Coordinates of C-alpha atoms and ligand atoms in Angstrom, one line a residue:
X1 CA 23.0 2.0 -7.8
X2 CA 20.6 3.9 -5.6
X3 CA 17.2 2.2 -5.2
X4 CA 14.6 4.6 -3.8
X5 CA 11.1 3.6 -2.9
X6 CA 8.5 6.4 -2.9
X7 CA 5.9 5.3 -0.5
X8 CA 3.0 6.4 1.7
X9 CA -0.1 4.4 2.3
X10 CA -2.2 7.5 1.8
X11 CA -3.5 8.0 -1.7
X12 CA -3.1 11.3 -3.5
X13 CA -0.1 12.6 -1.6
X14 CA 2.1 12.8 -4.7
X15 CA 3.9 9.5 -4.9
X16 CA 3.3 9.0 -8.6
X17 CA 3.9 12.7 -9.4
X18 CA 7.2 12.5 -7.5
X19 CA 8.3 9.2 -9.0
X20 CA 7.7 10.3 -12.5
X21 CA 9.0 13.8 -12.3
X22 CA 12.0 13.0 -10.1
X23 CA 12.9 10.2 -12.5
X24 CA 12.7 12.6 -15.4
X25 CA 14.7 15.2 -13.6
X26 CA 17.5 12.8 -12.5
X27 CA 17.7 11.7 -16.2
X28 CA 18.0 15.4 -17.2
X29 CA 21.0 15.5 -14.9
X30 CA 22.6 12.7 -16.9
X31 CA 21.8 9.9 -14.5
X32 CA 20.5 6.6 -15.9
X33 CA 17.1 6.0 -14.3
X34 CA 14.7 3.1 -14.2
X35 CA 11.2 3.8 -12.8
X36 CA 9.4 0.7 -11.5
X37 CA 5.7 1.0 -11.2
X38 CA 4.4 -1.5 -8.7
X39 CA 1.0 0.1 -8.1
X40 CA -1.6 -2.2 -9.7
X41 CA -3.5 1.1 -10.5
X42 CA -0.6 1.8 -12.9
X43 CA -0.9 5.5 -12.7
X44 CA 2.8 6.1 -13.4
X45 CA 2.6 3.9 -16.5
X46 CA -0.6 5.5 -17.7
X47 CA 0.8 9.0 -16.8
X48 CA 3.6 8.3 -19.2
X49 CA 1.4 6.9 -21.9
X50 CA 2.7 3.4 -21.7
X51 CA 0.5 0.7 -23.2
X52 CA 2.1 -2.7 -22.8
X53 CA 0.9 -6.2 -22.6
X54 CA 3.8 -7.2 -20.4
X55 CA 4.2 -5.6 -17.0
X56 CA 6.1 -6.1 -13.7
X57 CA 3.5 -8.7 -12.9
X58 CA 5.0 -11.0 -15.6
X59 CA 8.4 -10.6 -13.8
X60 CA 7.3 -11.1 -10.2
X61 CA 4.6 -13.7 -10.6
X62 CA 5.5 -17.4 -10.9
X63 CA 2.2 -18.4 -12.3
X64 CA 1.9 -15.7 -15.0
X65 CA 0.8 -17.1 -18.3
X66 CA 3.8 -15.4 -19.9
X67 CA 6.8 -15.1 -17.5
X68 CA 9.3 -12.4 -18.4
X69 CA 12.6 -11.0 -17.2
X70 CA 12.8 -7.4 -16.0
X71 CA 14.8 -6.5 -19.1
X72 CA 11.9 -7.8 -21.3
X73 CA 9.3 -5.4 -19.9
X74 CA 11.4 -2.2 -19.8
X75 CA 10.3 0.6 -22.1
X76 CA 12.2 3.7 -22.9
X77 CA 10.6 7.1 -22.1
X78 CA 13.5 9.4 -23.2
X79 CA 17.2 9.8 -22.8
X80 CA 18.4 7.9 -19.7
X81 CA 14.8 7.3 -18.6
X82 CA 13.2 3.8 -18.7
X83 CA 10.1 2.4 -17.0
X84 CA 9.1 -1.0 -15.9
X85 CA 5.3 -0.7 -16.2
X86 CA 2.5 -2.0 -14.0
X87 CA -0.9 -3.4 -14.8
X88 CA -4.1 -4.1 -12.9
X89 CA -3.3 -7.9 -12.8
X90 CA -0.5 -7.1 -10.4
X91 CA -3.3 -6.8 -7.8
X92 CA -3.5 -10.6 -7.8
X93 CA 0.1 -11.0 -6.7
X94 CA -0.7 -10.4 -3.1
X95 CA -2.9 -13.4 -3.1
X96 CA -0.4 -15.5 -5.1
X97 CA 2.4 -14.7 -2.7
X98 CA 0.5 -15.7 0.4
X99 CA 2.5 -18.5 2.0
X100 CA 5.4 -18.3 -0.5
X101 CA 9.0 -18.4 0.6
X102 CA 10.8 -15.2 0.1
X103 CA 7.7 -13.3 -1.0
X104 CA 8.8 -10.1 0.5
X105 CA 12.1 -10.3 -1.4
X106 CA 10.8 -11.0 -4.9
X107 CA 11.6 -7.5 -6.2
X108 CA 14.9 -7.4 -4.4
X109 CA 15.9 -10.7 -6.1
X110 CA 14.9 -9.3 -9.4
X111 CA 16.9 -6.1 -8.9
X112 CA 20.0 -7.9 -7.7
X113 CA 20.6 -9.1 -11.3
X114 CA 20.4 -5.5 -12.6
X115 CA 23.3 -3.9 -10.7
X116 CA 25.4 -1.4 -12.6
X117 CA 23.1 -0.7 -15.4
X118 CA 21.2 2.2 -13.8
X119 CA 22.3 5.0 -11.5
X120 CA 18.9 5.2 -9.9
X121 CA 15.9 2.9 -9.6
X122 CA 12.8 4.6 -8.3
X123 CA 9.8 2.5 -7.2
X124 CA 6.4 4.0 -7.2
X125 CA 4.4 2.2 -4.5
X126 CA 0.6 1.5 -4.2
X127 CA -1.4 3.3 -1.5
X128 CA -1.4 0.5 1.1
X129 CA 1.1 -1.3 3.3
X130 CA 0.7 -4.8 1.7
X131 CA 3.3 -7.2 0.3
X132 CA 4.0 -5.0 -2.7
X133 CA 5.0 -2.1 -0.5
X134 CA 7.0 -4.4 1.7
X135 CA 8.8 -5.7 -1.4
X136 CA 9.7 -2.1 -2.4
X137 CA 11.0 -1.3 1.0
X138 CA 13.0 -4.5 1.1
X139 CA 14.5 -3.8 -2.3
X140 CA 15.3 -0.2 -1.6
X141 CA 18.2 1.4 0.2
X142 CA 16.3 4.7 0.6
X143 CA 12.7 5.6 1.1
X144 CA 11.1 8.9 0.2
X145 CA 7.8 9.6 2.0
X146 CA 5.8 12.4 0.3
X147 CA 3.5 14.2 2.6
X148 CA 1.0 16.8 1.8
X149 CA 1.4 19.7 4.2
X150 CA -2.3 20.3 4.4
X151 CA -3.3 16.7 5.2
X152 CA -0.3 15.7 7.2
X153 CA -0.9 13.1 10.0
X154 CA 1.7 11.7 12.3
X155 CA -0.4 8.7 12.9
X156 CA -0.2 7.4 9.3
X157 CA 3.5 8.1 9.3
X158 CA 4.0 6.1 12.4
X159 CA 2.4 3.1 10.8
X160 CA 4.6 3.4 7.8
X161 CA 7.7 3.7 9.9
X162 CA 6.7 0.6 11.8
X163 CA 6.7 -1.3 8.5
X164 CA 10.2 0.1 7.8
X165 CA 11.3 -1.0 11.2
X166 CA 9.6 -4.4 10.7
X167 CA 11.6 -4.9 7.5
X168 CA 14.7 -3.9 9.4
X169 CA 14.1 -6.3 12.3
X170 CA 12.6 -9.3 10.5
X171 CA 14.6 -9.1 7.3
X172 CA 17.7 -7.5 8.6
X173 CA 17.5 -4.8 6.0
X174 CA 18.0 -1.1 6.8
X175 CA 16.9 1.8 4.6
X176 CA 17.3 5.5 5.2
X177 CA 14.1 7.5 5.2
X178 CA 13.4 11.1 4.1
X179 CA 10.3 13.1 4.1
X180 CA 9.2 15.3 1.1
X181 CA 6.6 18.0 1.5
X182 CA 4.3 18.0 -1.5
X183 CA 1.4 20.0 -2.7
X184 CA 2.5 23.0 -0.7
X185 CA 0.1 25.9 -1.1
X186 CA 1.8 29.1 -0.3
X187 CA -1.5 31.0 -0.4
X188 CA -2.6 29.4 2.8
X189 CA -1.4 30.3 6.2
X190 CA -2.3 26.8 7.3
X191 CA 0.4 25.3 5.0
X192 CA 3.1 27.3 6.7
X193 CA 1.9 26.2 10.1
X194 CA 1.9 22.6 9.1
X195 CA 5.4 23.0 7.5
X196 CA 6.7 24.3 10.8
X197 CA 5.3 21.3 12.6
X198 CA 6.7 18.9 10.1
X199 CA 10.1 20.5 10.4
X200 CA 10.0 20.0 14.2
X201 CA 9.0 16.4 13.8
X202 CA 11.5 15.4 11.1
X203 CA 14.3 17.9 11.4
X204 CA 17.2 16.8 9.1
X205 CA 15.1 14.0 7.7
X206 CA 13.2 16.5 5.7
X207 CA 14.3 17.5 2.2
X208 CA 15.1 21.2 2.1
X209 CA 13.3 21.5 -1.2
X210 CA 9.5 21.3 -1.1
X211 CA 7.0 20.7 -4.0
X212 CA 4.5 23.5 -4.4
X213 CA 1.0 23.0 -5.8
X214 CA 1.2 23.5 -9.5
X215 CA -1.6 22.7 -11.9
X216 CA 1.0 22.1 -14.7
X217 CA 2.0 18.9 -12.9
X218 CA -1.5 17.6 -13.1
X219 CA -1.9 18.6 -16.7
X220 CA 1.4 16.9 -17.7
X221 CA 0.1 13.7 -16.1
X222 CA -3.2 14.0 -17.9
X223 CA -1.3 14.5 -21.2
X224 CA 0.6 11.3 -20.6
X225 CA 4.0 12.9 -20.1
X226 CA 6.3 14.3 -17.4
X227 CA 6.7 18.0 -16.5
X228 CA 10.0 18.5 -18.4
X229 CA 8.3 17.5 -21.7
X230 CA 5.2 19.5 -20.9
X231 CA 6.3 22.8 -19.4
X232 CA 9.9 22.9 -18.4
X233 CA 9.6 26.5 -17.2
X234 CA 6.8 25.7 -14.7
X235 CA 7.1 25.9 -11.0
X236 CA 6.6 22.1 -10.9
X237 CA 9.6 21.5 -13.2
X238 CA 11.7 23.9 -11.1
X239 CA 10.7 22.2 -7.8
X240 CA 11.5 18.7 -9.1
X241 CA 14.7 19.8 -10.6
X242 CA 15.9 21.3 -7.3
X243 CA 14.9 18.2 -5.5
X244 CA 16.9 16.1 -7.9
X245 CA 19.9 18.3 -7.3
X246 CA 19.5 17.8 -3.6
X247 CA 19.3 14.0 -4.0
X248 CA 22.4 14.1 -6.3
X249 CA 24.4 15.9 -3.6
X250 CA 23.7 12.8 -1.4
X251 CA 25.4 10.5 -3.8
X252 CA 28.4 8.4 -2.7
X253 CA 31.4 10.5 -1.7
X254 CA 29.3 13.5 -0.7
X255 CA 29.8 15.1 2.7
X256 CA 26.2 14.6 3.7
X257 CA 25.3 10.9 3.6
X258 CA 21.8 9.8 4.5
X259 CA 21.6 8.8 8.1
X260 CA 20.1 5.5 9.2
X261 CA 16.4 5.5 9.5
X262 CA 16.5 4.7 13.2
X263 CA 17.5 8.3 14.0
X264 CA 14.1 9.4 12.7
X265 CA 12.3 10.6 15.8
X266 CA 8.7 9.7 15.9
X267 CA 7.0 11.4 18.8
X268 CA 3.6 9.8 18.7
X269 CA 2.9 6.3 20.0
X270 CA 0.8 4.2 17.7
X271 CA -2.9 4.2 18.7
X272 CA -4.2 0.9 19.9
X273 CA -5.9 0.1 16.6
X274 CA -2.6 0.7 14.8
X275 CA -0.8 -1.6 17.2
X276 CA -3.3 -4.3 16.5
X277 CA -2.9 -3.8 12.8
X278 CA 0.9 -4.0 13.2
X279 CA 0.6 -7.2 15.1
X280 CA -1.6 -8.7 12.4
X281 CA 0.9 -7.7 9.8
X282 CA 3.6 -9.2 11.9
X283 CA 1.8 -12.5 12.2
X284 CA 0.4 -12.7 8.7
X285 CA 2.6 -10.7 6.4
X286 CA 6.0 -11.5 7.8
X287 CA 6.5 -14.8 9.5
X288 CA 9.6 -14.7 11.7
X289 CA 12.4 -15.1 9.2
X290 CA 16.1 -15.8 9.7
X291 CA 18.6 -15.0 7.0
X292 CA 20.7 -18.1 6.3
X293 CA 23.7 -17.9 4.0
X294 CA 24.4 -21.0 1.9
X295 CA 27.7 -21.3 0.2
X296 CA 29.7 -23.9 -1.7
X297 CA 33.1 -23.9 -3.4
X298 CA 32.8 -24.7 -7.1
X299 CA 35.3 -22.7 -9.1
X300 CA 34.6 -24.4 -12.4
X301 CA 30.8 -24.3 -12.2
X302 CA 28.6 -22.3 -14.6
X303 CA 25.3 -22.3 -12.8
X304 CA 24.6 -23.2 -9.1
X305 CA 21.4 -23.4 -7.2
X306 CA 20.4 -24.2 -3.6
X307 CA 17.2 -26.2 -3.5
X308 CA 15.4 -27.9 -0.7
X309 CA 12.2 -28.4 1.3
X310 CA 11.9 -24.6 1.7
X311 CA 11.1 -24.2 -2.0
X312 CA 9.8 -27.6 -2.9
X313 CA 13.2 -28.5 -4.4
X314 CA 12.7 -26.2 -7.3
X315 CA 15.5 -24.6 -9.4
X316 CA 14.4 -21.0 -9.6
X317 CA 15.8 -17.5 -9.7
X318 CA 15.1 -16.9 -6.1
X319 CA 17.5 -19.7 -5.0
X320 CA 20.1 -19.3 -7.7
X321 CA 23.5 -18.7 -6.2
X322 CA 26.0 -16.0 -7.2
X323 CA 29.7 -16.5 -7.6
X324 CA 32.0 -14.2 -5.7
X325 CA 34.7 -12.7 -7.7
X326 CA 37.7 -14.0 -5.9
X327 CA 37.8 -17.7 -5.1
X328 CA 35.0 -19.5 -6.8
X329 CA 32.6 -19.6 -3.9
X330 CA 29.0 -19.5 -4.8
X331 CA 26.6 -18.2 -2.2
X332 CA 23.0 -17.2 -1.6
X333 CA 21.2 -15.7 1.4
X334 CA 17.7 -16.9 2.0
X335 CA 15.2 -15.7 4.6
X336 CA 13.6 -18.8 6.0
X337 CA 11.0 -19.3 8.7
X338 CA 11.6 -21.6 11.7
X339 CA 11.8 -25.3 11.0
X340 CA 14.0 -28.1 9.8
X341 CA 14.8 -28.3 6.1
X342 CA 16.6 -30.8 3.9
X343 CA 18.5 -29.2 1.0
X344 CA 21.2 -29.9 -1.6
X345 CA 23.2 -27.8 -4.1
X346 CA 22.7 -28.2 -7.8
X347 CA 26.0 -27.6 -9.7
X348 CA 25.5 -27.5 -13.4
X349 CA 22.6 -29.9 -13.1
X350 CA 24.3 -32.3 -10.6
X351 CA 22.7 -32.6 -7.2
X352 CA 25.3 -32.7 -4.4
X353 CA 25.3 -32.4 -0.6
X354 CA 26.8 -29.6 1.4
X355 CA 30.1 -31.0 2.3
X356 CA 30.8 -28.3 4.8
X357 CA 27.7 -29.2 6.9
X358 CA 28.0 -32.3 9.1
X359 CA 24.2 -32.6 9.5
X360 CA 22.8 -34.9 6.9
X361 CA 20.2 -37.6 6.3
X362 CA 19.9 -40.3 3.8
X363 CA 16.8 -39.7 1.6
X364 CA 14.4 -42.4 0.3
X365 CA 16.4 -42.5 -2.9
X366 CA 19.5 -43.6 -1.2
X367 CA 21.5 -40.3 -1.6
X368 CA 22.3 -37.8 1.1
X369 CA 20.5 -34.6 1.9
X370 CA 22.1 -31.9 4.1
X371 CA 20.0 -30.6 7.0
X372 CA 19.5 -27.2 8.4
X373 CA 17.4 -26.3 11.4
X374 CA 16.3 -22.7 12.2
X375 CA 14.9 -22.1 15.6
X376 CA 13.4 -19.0 17.2
X377 CA 16.0 -16.5 18.2
X378 CA 13.8 -13.7 19.5
Ligands
ADP1 N1 2.4 19.5 -6.7 C1 1.2 19.2 -7.2 N2 0.4 20.2 -7.8 C2 -0.8 19.9 -8.3 N3 -1.3 18.7 -8.5 C3 -0.6 17.7 -8.0 C4 0.7 17.9 -7.3 N4 1.1 16.6 -7.0 C5 0.2 15.8 -7.3 N5 -0.9 16.4 -7.9 C6 -2.1 15.7 -8.5 O1 -2.7 15.1 -7.4 C7 -3.3 13.9 -7.8 C8 -2.7 12.8 -6.9 O2 -1.3 12.8 -7.1 P1 -0.4 11.4 -7.2 O3 1.0 11.8 -7.5 O4 -1.1 10.6 -8.3 O5 -0.6 10.8 -5.8 P2 -0.4 9.3 -5.3 O6 0.5 8.6 -6.2 O7 0.3 9.4 -3.9 O8 -1.7 8.7 -5.1 C9 -2.9 13.7 -9.2 O9 -4.0 14.1 -10.0 C10 -1.7 14.6 -9.4 O10 -1.7 15.1 -10.8
MG2 MG1 0.1 6.8 -7.3

């Protein structure tokens, strides 16, 4: 399953148009596609005429009035094309997640239960670099950055790449990054000049296909549908179809796999203000986290959790363990900030210590908790 986040903190650069029409076009090619709208403005959902009381908020929030599974909110758009819609209430999630364990991995946790059902999951991101965008990048294995040739700025791009690098360094999760030129106006000499510059900056990180300005794309969105329903002979349909073919050629087994994002050459140093902002994000948005893998052998078990001081001893999806196919070992990787935590495993409702860990402590109730200490590495 390829999970692709379409992101750029700049509004109006074609994220939603690309998410919706690329999803439609991959589906036209027989790929099963889920589009996840995580922009609280819900433009993709509105642009596909989805009216729903349940949204991705009900899946990601733990305090939602009505909590839901991803499957519960998914709506069908057409053959092989589903959407998980957004809603304005998603804007409260940022606040809710402040200080929560694993807040940057909420979407990733949700998607890890979905493997195999879809060939592609596309994530339409909001126009900022907050916790929702970080969730998308953390959940994705690929990132598409749409840039408008006419309004291209390396500075904004640098900030976005810094977030991608931050996710790589702090959460140990690498994504490949590609840049898509959108809104290309071939009547303007300026567009060609900018395209040349973008080619120099991004070389093979640039999709060969570009998306031209085409009013039919805007009209389709206003009509609540995608371009293949609205005008499949338009330039917009053709551009997105060609893009989908290019993306399909990068599927597993192809000769041109995506290269790791670190090869993306950024030539401009972040301006001082950006560096400050990045440091703020570093401090606030992502505390230093270390990935810890918990595991326990329980071949007969049906349901296993790890619970501890890191999550107030709750049995929740985020700390539910998964059984590996072979030998009955259950495991779960958690990203934890520095500190000392007591924890136990819960096997089909029975609380047990981690027998493979010699560090333990008797708790006030007379039973034994296992102990883990995470200290600063970097
Ligand atoms: N290639 C295009 N040609 C014409 N209009 C476009 C094109 N791409 C996007 N638009 C229009 O520009 C506006 C912003 O695009 P959108 O995809 O919503 O950007 P974002 O999601 O990045 O904010 C929308 O009204 C959309 O219909
Ligand atoms: Mg949008």
